[in-house]
Amino acid sequence: MALAFSNTNKFLLNNQHILRSVLILSVRYKQRGHIADHLVEHHRKLPLSKVKTSATEDVSQVNDEKNQNVRTTPHDFKYVYPDFLPNPIPFLRDRILEKLERKDMFRRRQQIDIPEFYVGSVLAVTSADPYAPSRRNRFVGICIQREKHGLKHEFTLRNIVDGLGVEIVYELYNPTITRIEVLKLERRLDENLAYLRDAPPEYCTFPFDMEPVKLPPGSGVPLNTIQVPITSTHWQYKWERHDLKGVLLPPLPRSVRKAAERYSEPWRQWDIMRQYRTEIHDEDRDEIFEDIEKHKQDLAQYRIDSKENIKIIRTRQKAAGRKAILDDSQQTKHSNPPTSK
Amino acid sequence: MNSLIKLLPTTLDFVLHRSFSITSPLNNLQKVSRVNVVDNSKLALDGNVYKRMPRIIHCYKKNNSLTRTRLTAGLGDKVLLAIKGQMKKAIIVGCKQTVRKPNVPQFDKNNVVLIDDDGNPIGTRILAPIPAFFRTRGDLAKIAAIATTFV
């Protein structure tokens, strides 16, 4: 009996142990903002990253002697190329997939010029539309938001057409897009301009025949510090809770203000661990930046090659000229044996 | 085990209060959703100003079955409308569409165009932009013909 009891007890204990660990783990996953340490450190312990760290150390040692500016990425890098930054959530990262996606993105960038643009700048996108009379569809609007990582990067354009607000989501690497123009390069105070939906229509109306605004060469990206008033009675979101800088809110009742205070999280900006989790680190950014630099050189070479190809096609003689050459060659064939090269 | 019991009330509370929906999100139009008629016919102009806004009573689109109709209707679908005390068929021309798809326009209002029983539009002009993919569909050719702007 004693044996049996001890056995069952052991079994129970074991089971309890398993249950407890599983429960705690599962609960921990679901807790917001809580990630297990082994998940955070997972991609660092991979053999790929080990090789990379050793390589970068060597490079840094060499560069410190020669030139310090080679390895440093510009501060605007993550704003200029936000589509190249991978998903910062550690267990959703896959280094091989990122590398392959980057390759595909570069291949697409060889075909069309994807310019530098920001949330708040005015764009014109032309896409192929086989059913339209001119075989293409052009839409002009202000860029409201940019989202998703890598090859799936999307941006949203908003405009008011015939007094009705219209928004279109475009995939940046969609092959049906034939041209992307920047009509007005600008940056706003916020990273998401969804509040323009509740603003008066004059703040997001842009004519379709708008002429591009030229900036002086060498100037930085201008920052537009306009504050947009919100006038609609039914808001899409509670804007007072989002800590927006480019918004002029109407006078709010006391209860709404109190609720906004209660839900505000001012300690977020001091949360270093959160920052660490939601951002891509300098080592990874350097790797991506090196790839981009390499791509730029390749792109220049590709352009030269393609131009030469075009020249060869253009220098080909027309039908009348070719006939004359053929006649000449036939005459020469009869007279001389063909020479092999 | 004691520690687990101490843990449970807070954590389980958290787990139970996580709201997850079982049905698919109804982001398109459904029954009793109010719409804006974008047409130059007299019925449309009067119906928009009428004391009760025009609203959807029925959706005609079928969901892989002969008997049941779908609960929701999206861009380019046929619906039955209650407008000014009458029942009229209509086609959805613009949708707010909170779950957005790439290359499909999202409008600020839910727009609709009236049609008769044969499928011909009652009005002669549409006063709002309509999505460009209407040109690709043969059953919507009559609506694309009277449109002024495509987006």
Short mmCIF file of C-alpha atoms in Angstrom, two decimals:
data_model
loop_
_atom_site.label_atom_id
_atom_site.label_comp_id
_atom_site.label_asym_id
_atom_site.label_seq_id
_atom_site.Cartn_x
_atom_site.Cartn_y
_atom_site.Cartn_z
CA MET A 1 0.00 0.00 0.00
CA ALA A 2 2.75 2.29 1.03
CA LEU A 3 4.53 1.72 -2.24
CA ALA A 4 1.41 2.37 -4.25
CA PHE A 5 0.63 5.47 -2.27
CA SER A 6 4.10 6.81 -2.72
CA ASN A 7 3.89 6.07 -6.43
CA THR A 8 0.60 7.91 -6.84
CA ASN A 9 1.91 10.72 -4.72
CA LYS A 10 4.98 10.98 -6.90
CA PHE A 11 2.86 10.91 -10.02
CA LEU A 12 0.59 13.57 -8.65
CA LEU A 13 3.49 15.70 -7.60
CA ASN A 14 5.07 15.36 -11.01
CA ASN A 15 1.82 16.25 -12.68
CA GLN A 16 1.35 19.20 -10.42
CA HIS A 17 4.81 20.35 -11.24
CA ILE A 18 4.14 20.17 -14.96
CA LEU A 19 0.76 21.80 -14.65
CA ARG A 20 2.12 24.61 -12.58
CA SER A 21 4.95 25.36 -14.94
CA VAL A 22 2.67 25.22 -17.97
CA LEU A 23 0.05 27.42 -16.34
CA ILE A 24 2.52 30.04 -15.28
CA LEU A 25 4.15 30.05 -18.69
CA SER A 26 0.85 30.30 -20.55
CA VAL A 27 -0.34 33.07 -18.28
CA ARG A 28 2.97 34.87 -18.65
CA TYR A 29 2.66 34.83 -22.43
CA LYS A 30 -0.73 36.43 -22.22
CA GLN A 31 0.30 39.16 -19.83
CA ARG A 32 0.73 42.34 -21.76
CA GLY A 33 4.28 43.49 -22.14
CA HIS A 34 5.77 40.42 -20.48
CA ILE A 35 8.09 38.22 -22.53
CA ALA A 36 10.14 35.36 -21.12
CA ASP A 37 13.87 35.96 -21.07
CA HIS A 38 14.72 32.91 -23.14
CA LEU A 39 12.51 34.27 -25.93
CA VAL A 40 14.27 37.61 -25.89
CA GLU A 41 17.68 35.97 -25.97
CA HIS A 42 16.70 33.30 -28.50
CA HIS A 43 17.90 35.06 -31.63
CA ARG A 44 21.09 36.15 -29.93
CA LYS A 45 22.12 32.56 -29.17
CA LEU A 46 21.65 31.40 -32.76
CA PRO A 47 24.80 30.43 -34.69
CA LEU A 48 24.03 33.05 -37.35
CA SER A 49 24.21 35.94 -34.94
CA LYS A 50 27.41 34.58 -33.35
CA VAL A 51 29.16 34.71 -36.69
CA LYS A 52 27.85 38.20 -37.30
CA THR A 53 29.03 39.61 -33.97
CA SER A 54 32.56 38.32 -34.49
CA ALA A 55 32.63 39.80 -38.00
CA THR A 56 31.41 43.22 -36.86
CA GLU A 57 34.02 43.35 -34.09
CA ASP A 58 36.77 42.88 -36.64
CA VAL A 59 35.30 45.51 -38.91
CA SER A 60 35.02 48.02 -36.09
CA GLN A 61 38.64 47.51 -35.10
CA VAL A 62 39.77 48.17 -38.65
CA ASN A 63 37.53 51.17 -39.10
CA ASP A 64 38.54 52.86 -35.88
CA GLU A 65 42.02 53.20 -37.24
CA LYS A 66 41.06 54.35 -40.71
CA ASN A 67 37.82 56.26 -40.62
CA GLN A 68 35.18 56.53 -37.97
CA ASN A 69 32.41 57.61 -40.29
CA VAL A 70 32.19 54.36 -42.25
CA ARG A 71 30.27 52.30 -39.72
CA THR A 72 28.05 55.01 -38.34
CA THR A 73 24.58 55.03 -39.77
CA PRO A 74 22.86 58.37 -40.25
CA HIS A 75 20.31 59.29 -37.61
CA ASP A 76 17.57 59.53 -40.20
CA PHE A 77 18.20 56.04 -41.54
CA LYS A 78 15.23 54.45 -39.81
CA TYR A 79 13.00 57.27 -41.03
CA VAL A 80 14.25 57.21 -44.63
CA TYR A 81 13.98 53.42 -45.01
CA PRO A 82 11.34 52.29 -42.49
CA ASP A 83 10.37 49.44 -44.82
CA PHE A 84 13.80 47.79 -44.41
CA LEU A 85 13.52 47.53 -40.64
CA PRO A 86 12.30 44.07 -39.56
CA ASN A 87 9.64 43.31 -36.98
CA PRO A 88 11.17 44.09 -33.57
CA ILE A 89 9.19 41.39 -31.73
CA PRO A 90 11.86 38.75 -31.05
CA PHE A 91 9.86 35.58 -31.59
CA LEU A 92 8.45 36.86 -34.90
CA ARG A 93 11.91 37.46 -36.36
CA ASP A 94 13.53 35.24 -38.94
CA ARG A 95 16.93 36.32 -40.15
CA ILE A 96 16.96 34.24 -43.32
CA LEU A 97 13.52 35.47 -44.33
CA GLU A 98 14.59 39.06 -43.74
CA LYS A 99 17.65 38.59 -45.93
CA LEU A 100 15.61 37.04 -48.74
CA GLU A 101 12.93 39.73 -48.52
CA ARG A 102 15.59 42.43 -48.68
CA LYS A 103 16.92 40.82 -51.84
CA ASP A 104 13.46 40.93 -53.42
CA MET A 105 13.00 44.55 -52.37
CA PHE A 106 16.26 45.54 -54.02
CA ARG A 107 15.20 43.71 -57.16
CA ARG A 108 11.98 45.73 -57.21
CA ARG A 109 13.88 48.96 -56.60
CA GLN A 110 15.85 48.30 -59.76
CA GLN A 111 12.65 48.51 -61.78
CA ILE A 112 11.12 51.74 -60.42
CA ASP A 113 12.38 54.69 -58.40
CA ILE A 114 10.92 54.51 -54.91
CA PRO A 115 11.57 57.98 -53.50
CA GLU A 116 12.12 59.10 -49.93
CA PHE A 117 8.85 60.20 -48.32
CA TYR A 118 7.38 60.61 -44.86
CA VAL A 119 4.04 60.66 -43.12
CA GLY A 120 2.60 64.08 -44.02
CA SER A 121 4.11 64.42 -47.51
CA VAL A 122 1.90 64.59 -50.59
CA LEU A 123 2.30 61.73 -53.08
CA ALA A 124 0.97 60.75 -56.49
CA VAL A 125 0.74 57.03 -57.29
CA THR A 126 0.08 55.71 -60.79
CA SER A 127 -0.86 52.07 -61.10
CA ALA A 128 -1.66 49.86 -64.07
CA ASP A 129 -5.40 49.51 -64.76
CA PRO A 130 -6.12 47.55 -67.96
CA TYR A 131 -9.77 48.58 -68.06
CA ALA A 132 -9.17 52.34 -67.89
CA PRO A 133 -9.08 54.24 -71.20
CA SER A 134 -5.52 55.49 -70.54
CA ARG A 135 -4.44 52.05 -69.11
CA ARG A 136 -3.42 53.67 -65.83
CA ASN A 137 -4.96 55.04 -62.67
CA ARG A 138 -3.49 58.03 -60.83
CA PHE A 139 -4.31 59.02 -57.28
CA VAL A 140 -3.00 62.01 -55.34
CA GLY A 141 -3.17 62.35 -51.58
CA ILE A 142 -1.43 63.00 -48.30
CA CYS A 143 0.37 60.05 -46.69
CA ILE A 144 -1.47 59.29 -43.44
CA GLN A 145 0.38 56.27 -42.14
CA ARG A 146 3.06 53.73 -42.98
CA GLU A 147 2.82 50.26 -41.54
CA LYS A 148 4.11 46.67 -41.72
CA HIS A 149 7.67 45.48 -42.17
CA GLY A 150 9.76 44.32 -45.08
CA LEU A 151 8.16 43.33 -48.36
CA LYS A 152 4.65 43.86 -46.98
CA HIS A 153 5.19 47.55 -46.27
CA GLU A 154 2.06 49.64 -46.88
CA PHE A 155 1.21 53.31 -46.97
CA THR A 156 -2.16 55.05 -46.99
CA LEU A 157 -3.11 58.08 -49.08
CA ARG A 158 -6.03 60.34 -48.24
CA ASN A 159 -7.71 63.00 -50.36
CA ILE A 160 -11.13 64.57 -50.81
CA VAL A 161 -12.69 63.92 -54.22
CA ASP A 162 -16.02 65.59 -55.10
CA GLY A 163 -16.55 66.51 -51.44
CA LEU A 164 -16.12 62.93 -50.23
CA GLY A 165 -13.11 61.68 -48.30
CA VAL A 166 -11.31 58.78 -50.01
CA GLU A 167 -8.46 56.67 -48.68
CA ILE A 168 -6.46 54.05 -50.55
CA VAL A 169 -3.91 51.64 -49.09
CA TYR A 170 -0.99 50.92 -51.41
CA GLU A 171 1.59 48.20 -51.03
CA LEU A 172 4.99 49.77 -51.65
CA TYR A 173 6.40 46.73 -53.51
CA ASN A 174 3.30 45.96 -55.53
CA PRO A 175 4.41 45.27 -59.13
CA THR A 176 1.28 46.93 -60.59
CA ILE A 177 2.48 50.33 -59.35
CA THR A 178 4.29 52.03 -62.23
CA ARG A 179 5.31 55.33 -60.68
CA ILE A 180 5.51 57.04 -57.29
CA GLU A 181 6.01 60.82 -57.25
CA VAL A 182 6.60 63.07 -54.28
CA LEU A 183 4.74 66.33 -54.92
CA LYS A 184 5.57 67.90 -51.56
CA LEU A 185 8.25 66.51 -49.27
CA GLU A 186 7.30 67.27 -45.68
CA ARG A 187 7.14 65.83 -42.20
CA ARG A 188 4.48 66.37 -39.53
CA LEU A 189 4.59 66.38 -35.75
CA ASP A 190 2.90 62.97 -35.43
CA GLU A 191 3.65 59.55 -36.91
CA ASN A 192 0.00 58.83 -37.67
CA LEU A 193 -2.38 61.40 -39.17
CA ALA A 194 -5.61 59.41 -38.80
CA TYR A 195 -7.15 62.45 -37.09
CA LEU A 196 -7.49 64.13 -40.49
CA ARG A 197 -10.69 62.07 -40.88
CA ASP A 198 -12.32 64.18 -38.17
CA ALA A 199 -10.76 67.47 -39.30
CA PRO A 200 -12.42 69.94 -41.72
CA PRO A 201 -11.97 68.95 -45.36
CA GLU A 202 -9.67 71.81 -46.38
CA TYR A 203 -6.79 70.21 -44.44
CA CYS A 204 -6.63 67.18 -46.75
CA THR A 205 -7.79 68.42 -50.17
CA PHE A 206 -5.17 68.30 -52.90
CA PRO A 207 -5.86 68.89 -56.60
CA PHE A 208 -5.02 66.03 -58.95
CA ASP A 209 -3.05 68.40 -61.23
CA MET A 210 -0.89 69.66 -58.37
CA GLU A 211 2.59 70.76 -59.38
CA PRO A 212 5.55 69.38 -57.42
CA VAL A 213 7.10 71.76 -54.88
CA LYS A 214 10.86 71.97 -55.37
CA LEU A 215 13.24 72.19 -52.43
CA PRO A 216 16.66 73.92 -52.61
CA PRO A 217 19.47 71.37 -53.07
CA GLY A 218 21.12 70.16 -49.87
CA SER A 219 18.26 71.17 -47.61
CA GLY A 220 16.83 68.83 -44.99
CA VAL A 221 13.28 67.60 -44.77
CA PRO A 222 11.03 70.50 -43.66
CA LEU A 223 8.89 69.95 -40.58
CA ASN A 224 5.33 71.26 -40.80
CA THR A 225 4.18 72.35 -37.34
CA ILE A 226 0.55 72.95 -38.32
CA GLN A 227 -2.08 72.15 -35.70
CA VAL A 228 -5.28 70.70 -37.13
CA PRO A 229 -8.58 71.50 -35.37
CA ILE A 230 -11.03 68.64 -34.85
CA THR A 231 -14.56 69.74 -35.62
CA SER A 232 -16.64 66.61 -36.25
CA THR A 233 -19.17 65.59 -33.58
CA HIS A 234 -18.48 61.83 -33.84
CA TRP A 235 -14.81 60.99 -33.44
CA GLN A 236 -13.36 57.78 -34.76
CA TYR A 237 -11.01 57.40 -31.80
CA LYS A 238 -10.59 59.20 -28.48
CA TRP A 239 -7.94 61.60 -29.72
CA GLU A 240 -7.40 63.18 -26.29
CA ARG A 241 -5.90 59.90 -25.04
CA HIS A 242 -3.24 59.54 -27.74
CA ASP A 243 -0.88 62.39 -26.79
CA LEU A 244 -0.98 64.02 -30.23
CA LYS A 245 0.99 67.19 -30.94
CA GLY A 246 -0.52 68.26 -34.25
CA VAL A 247 -4.10 68.52 -32.99
CA LEU A 248 -6.20 71.37 -31.62
CA LEU A 249 -8.90 69.76 -29.50
CA PRO A 250 -12.14 71.56 -28.69
CA PRO A 251 -12.88 72.31 -24.98
CA LEU A 252 -13.67 68.97 -23.34
CA PRO A 253 -15.89 68.23 -20.32
CA ARG A 254 -14.20 67.54 -17.00
CA SER A 255 -15.04 63.82 -16.94
CA VAL A 256 -13.39 63.26 -20.33
CA ARG A 257 -10.26 65.11 -19.24
CA LYS A 258 -10.08 63.08 -16.03
CA ALA A 259 -10.46 59.83 -17.96
CA ALA A 260 -7.68 60.87 -20.33
CA GLU A 261 -5.45 61.52 -17.33
CA ARG A 262 -6.30 58.14 -15.86
CA TYR A 263 -5.49 56.28 -19.08
CA SER A 264 -2.37 58.27 -19.91
CA GLU A 265 0.97 56.50 -19.49
CA PRO A 266 3.62 59.20 -19.06
CA TRP A 267 6.18 56.67 -17.79
CA ARG A 268 6.31 55.01 -21.21
CA GLN A 269 9.06 57.32 -22.44
CA TRP A 270 11.26 56.35 -19.47
CA ASP A 271 10.66 52.61 -19.89
CA ILE A 272 14.05 51.48 -21.16
CA MET A 273 13.10 47.80 -21.33
CA ARG A 274 10.11 48.58 -23.55
CA GLN A 275 12.31 50.70 -25.79
CA TYR A 276 14.78 47.82 -26.00
CA ARG A 277 12.02 45.43 -27.02
CA THR A 278 10.28 47.64 -29.58
CA GLU A 279 13.34 48.91 -31.44
CA ILE A 280 15.88 47.37 -33.76
CA HIS A 281 19.35 47.59 -32.28
CA ASP A 282 22.37 49.28 -33.78
CA GLU A 283 24.13 46.04 -34.77
CA ASP A 284 21.18 44.88 -36.86
CA ARG A 285 20.70 48.33 -38.32
CA ASP A 286 24.34 48.43 -39.39
CA GLU A 287 23.92 45.13 -41.19
CA ILE A 288 20.86 46.42 -43.06
CA PHE A 289 22.58 49.70 -43.88
CA GLU A 290 25.58 47.87 -45.32
CA ASP A 291 23.21 45.92 -47.56
CA ILE A 292 21.57 49.13 -48.75
CA GLU A 293 24.91 50.76 -49.52
CA LYS A 294 25.95 47.70 -51.51
CA HIS A 295 22.64 47.82 -53.36
CA LYS A 296 23.18 51.46 -54.32
CA GLN A 297 26.48 50.59 -56.01
CA ASP A 298 24.86 47.64 -57.75
CA LEU A 299 21.99 49.85 -58.85
CA ALA A 300 24.35 52.38 -60.44
CA GLN A 301 26.07 49.56 -62.35
CA TYR A 302 22.69 48.13 -63.37
CA ARG A 303 21.58 51.50 -64.72
CA ILE A 304 24.75 51.85 -66.81
CA ASP A 305 24.34 48.32 -68.21
CA SER A 306 20.71 48.87 -69.10
CA LYS A 307 21.55 52.18 -70.82
CA GLU A 308 24.19 50.43 -72.92
CA ASN A 309 21.64 47.78 -73.88
CA ILE A 310 19.22 50.46 -75.00
CA LYS A 311 21.96 52.09 -77.09
CA ILE A 312 22.68 48.80 -78.84
CA ILE A 313 19.01 48.42 -79.73
CA ARG A 314 18.81 51.98 -81.00
CA THR A 315 21.91 51.72 -83.13
CA ARG A 316 20.39 48.80 -85.00
CA GLN A 317 19.67 49.89 -88.55
CA LYS A 318 16.19 50.14 -89.94
CA ALA A 319 14.61 47.67 -92.35
CA ALA A 320 15.80 49.42 -95.53
CA GLY A 321 19.36 49.61 -94.26
CA ARG A 322 19.27 45.98 -93.14
CA LYS A 323 18.12 44.87 -96.57
CA ALA A 324 21.05 46.61 -98.17
CA ILE A 325 23.42 44.90 -95.71
CA LEU A 326 21.81 41.53 -96.41
CA ASP A 327 22.21 42.03 -100.13
CA ASP A 328 25.85 42.97 -99.62
CA SER A 329 26.46 39.91 -97.41
CA GLN A 330 24.86 37.63 -99.96
CA GLN A 331 27.10 39.05 -102.61
CA THR A 332 30.13 38.60 -100.37
CA LYS A 333 29.04 35.03 -99.52
CA HIS A 334 29.07 34.16 -103.16
CA SER A 335 32.45 35.75 -103.61
CA ASN A 336 34.16 34.86 -100.25
CA PRO A 337 33.74 31.91 -97.84
CA PRO A 338 32.08 32.88 -94.46
CA THR A 339 34.55 33.64 -91.66
CA SER A 340 33.98 32.08 -88.26
CA LYS A 341 34.69 34.10 -85.09
CA MET B 1 0.92 25.25 -4.73
CA ASN B 2 0.13 28.08 -2.34
CA SER B 3 1.97 30.48 -4.52
CA LEU B 4 -0.06 29.30 -7.49
CA ILE B 5 -3.30 29.88 -5.63
CA LYS B 6 -2.14 33.35 -4.80
CA LEU B 7 -1.26 33.86 -8.41
CA LEU B 8 -4.48 32.51 -9.85
CA PRO B 9 -7.03 35.16 -8.94
CA THR B 10 -5.13 37.93 -10.66
CA THR B 11 -3.96 35.96 -13.67
CA LEU B 12 -7.17 34.06 -14.33
CA ASP B 13 -9.05 37.29 -13.99
CA PHE B 14 -6.84 38.68 -16.68
CA VAL B 15 -7.36 35.61 -18.90
CA LEU B 16 -11.13 35.61 -18.47
CA HIS B 17 -11.48 39.29 -19.20
CA ARG B 18 -9.57 39.07 -22.45
CA SER B 19 -12.28 39.79 -24.97
CA PHE B 20 -12.13 37.58 -28.05
CA SER B 21 -14.93 37.48 -30.57
CA ILE B 22 -16.34 34.24 -31.94
CA THR B 23 -18.11 35.71 -34.97
CA SER B 24 -16.26 37.28 -37.86
CA PRO B 25 -16.15 41.07 -37.65
CA LEU B 26 -19.08 42.75 -39.39
CA ASN B 27 -17.13 45.50 -41.02
CA ASN B 28 -19.25 45.86 -44.12
CA LEU B 29 -22.88 46.92 -44.30
CA GLN B 30 -25.63 44.81 -42.79
CA LYS B 31 -29.36 44.98 -42.17
CA VAL B 32 -30.67 48.25 -40.69
CA SER B 33 -27.44 50.09 -41.51
CA ARG B 34 -28.19 53.57 -42.79
CA VAL B 35 -26.82 54.69 -46.13
CA ASN B 36 -26.39 57.77 -48.28
CA VAL B 37 -27.99 57.66 -51.75
CA VAL B 38 -25.67 59.20 -54.36
CA ASP B 39 -27.91 59.70 -57.38
CA ASN B 40 -29.59 62.50 -59.26
CA SER B 41 -33.02 60.78 -59.37
CA LYS B 42 -35.92 62.50 -57.60
CA LEU B 43 -36.50 59.64 -55.18
CA ALA B 44 -32.87 59.75 -54.02
CA LEU B 45 -32.88 63.51 -53.45
CA ASP B 46 -36.15 63.31 -51.49
CA GLY B 47 -35.18 60.16 -49.61
CA ASN B 48 -31.98 61.68 -48.19
CA VAL B 49 -34.01 64.54 -46.64
CA TYR B 50 -36.90 62.33 -45.45
CA LYS B 51 -37.54 62.00 -41.71
CA ARG B 52 -36.20 58.41 -41.71
CA MET B 53 -32.84 57.89 -43.39
CA PRO B 54 -32.71 55.26 -46.14
CA ARG B 55 -31.64 51.92 -44.65
CA ILE B 56 -30.85 48.40 -45.77
CA ILE B 57 -33.51 45.70 -45.24
CA HIS B 58 -32.02 42.75 -47.05
CA CYS B 59 -28.82 41.58 -48.74
CA TYR B 60 -29.08 39.49 -51.90
CA LYS B 61 -25.59 38.03 -52.03
CA LYS B 62 -25.49 34.27 -51.49
CA ASN B 63 -22.88 32.48 -49.48
CA ASN B 64 -22.25 29.22 -51.36
CA SER B 65 -25.78 28.02 -50.65
CA LEU B 66 -29.04 28.34 -52.54
CA THR B 67 -31.24 29.12 -49.57
CA ARG B 68 -29.36 31.37 -47.19
CA THR B 69 -28.22 34.90 -47.94
CA ARG B 70 -25.20 36.56 -46.41
CA LEU B 71 -25.55 38.74 -43.38
CA THR B 72 -23.24 41.41 -44.73
CA ALA B 73 -22.82 43.24 -48.01
CA GLY B 74 -19.75 44.99 -49.39
CA LEU B 75 -18.73 47.02 -52.43
CA GLY B 76 -20.67 46.13 -55.59
CA ASP B 77 -23.32 44.02 -53.83
CA LYS B 78 -27.07 44.28 -54.38
CA VAL B 79 -29.27 45.18 -51.42
CA LEU B 80 -32.92 46.04 -50.74
CA LEU B 81 -33.50 49.54 -49.40
CA ALA B 82 -36.30 51.16 -47.40
CA ILE B 83 -36.47 54.70 -48.74
CA LYS B 84 -39.31 57.18 -48.21
CA GLY B 85 -41.81 54.47 -47.31
CA GLN B 86 -40.91 52.38 -50.39
CA MET B 87 -38.81 49.30 -51.06
CA LYS B 88 -36.14 49.80 -53.73
CA LYS B 89 -33.19 47.77 -54.88
CA ALA B 90 -29.77 49.39 -54.80
CA ILE B 91 -26.09 48.69 -55.34
CA ILE B 92 -23.40 49.63 -52.82
CA VAL B 93 -20.94 52.06 -54.37
CA GLY B 94 -18.90 53.20 -51.38
CA CYS B 95 -18.14 51.61 -48.03
CA LYS B 96 -16.43 52.75 -44.84
CA GLN B 97 -14.78 49.34 -44.58
CA THR B 98 -12.89 49.44 -41.30
CA VAL B 99 -10.82 46.37 -42.22
CA ARG B 100 -9.02 47.71 -45.25
CA LYS B 101 -7.68 45.92 -48.29
CA PRO B 102 -4.85 47.21 -50.46
CA ASN B 103 -5.81 49.01 -53.70
CA VAL B 104 -9.50 49.18 -52.71
CA PRO B 105 -10.71 52.71 -51.86
CA GLN B 106 -12.22 53.42 -48.48
CA PHE B 107 -14.82 56.21 -48.34
CA ASP B 108 -15.97 58.43 -45.50
CA LYS B 109 -19.65 57.56 -46.13
CA ASN B 110 -21.64 54.51 -47.11
CA ASN B 111 -22.87 55.33 -50.62
CA VAL B 112 -25.55 53.60 -52.64
CA VAL B 113 -27.10 53.90 -56.15
CA LEU B 114 -30.76 53.04 -56.81
CA ILE B 115 -31.69 50.53 -59.51
CA ASP B 116 -34.99 49.14 -60.77
CA ASP B 117 -35.98 45.47 -60.96
CA ASP B 118 -34.23 44.98 -64.34
CA GLY B 119 -30.91 46.23 -62.95
CA ASN B 120 -30.91 49.59 -64.75
CA PRO B 121 -30.00 52.64 -62.64
CA ILE B 122 -32.88 55.08 -62.05
CA GLY B 123 -30.77 58.24 -62.18
CA THR B 124 -28.66 59.51 -65.05
CA ARG B 125 -25.56 60.59 -63.08
CA ILE B 126 -23.63 59.57 -59.96
CA LEU B 127 -22.54 62.47 -57.78
CA ALA B 128 -19.67 60.72 -55.97
CA PRO B 129 -16.48 58.93 -57.01
CA ILE B 130 -16.78 55.16 -57.46
CA PRO B 131 -14.07 52.50 -57.23
CA ALA B 132 -12.13 51.73 -60.40
CA PHE B 133 -12.65 47.97 -60.21
CA PHE B 134 -16.35 48.49 -61.18
CA ARG B 135 -15.15 48.66 -64.79
CA THR B 136 -13.82 45.13 -64.60
CA ARG B 137 -17.16 43.60 -63.66
CA GLY B 138 -19.78 43.00 -66.32
CA ASP B 139 -22.77 43.14 -63.99
CA LEU B 140 -21.79 46.65 -62.87
CA ALA B 141 -21.19 48.02 -66.38
CA LYS B 142 -24.40 50.06 -66.34
CA ILE B 143 -23.31 51.85 -63.18
CA ALA B 144 -19.79 52.43 -64.47
CA ALA B 145 -21.32 53.97 -67.61
CA ILE B 146 -23.05 56.81 -65.72
CA ALA B 147 -20.20 57.49 -63.28
CA THR B 148 -18.39 60.83 -63.37
CA THR B 149 -15.14 60.03 -61.55
CA PHE B 150 -13.27 56.83 -60.80
CA VAL B 151 -10.89 56.45 -57.88
#
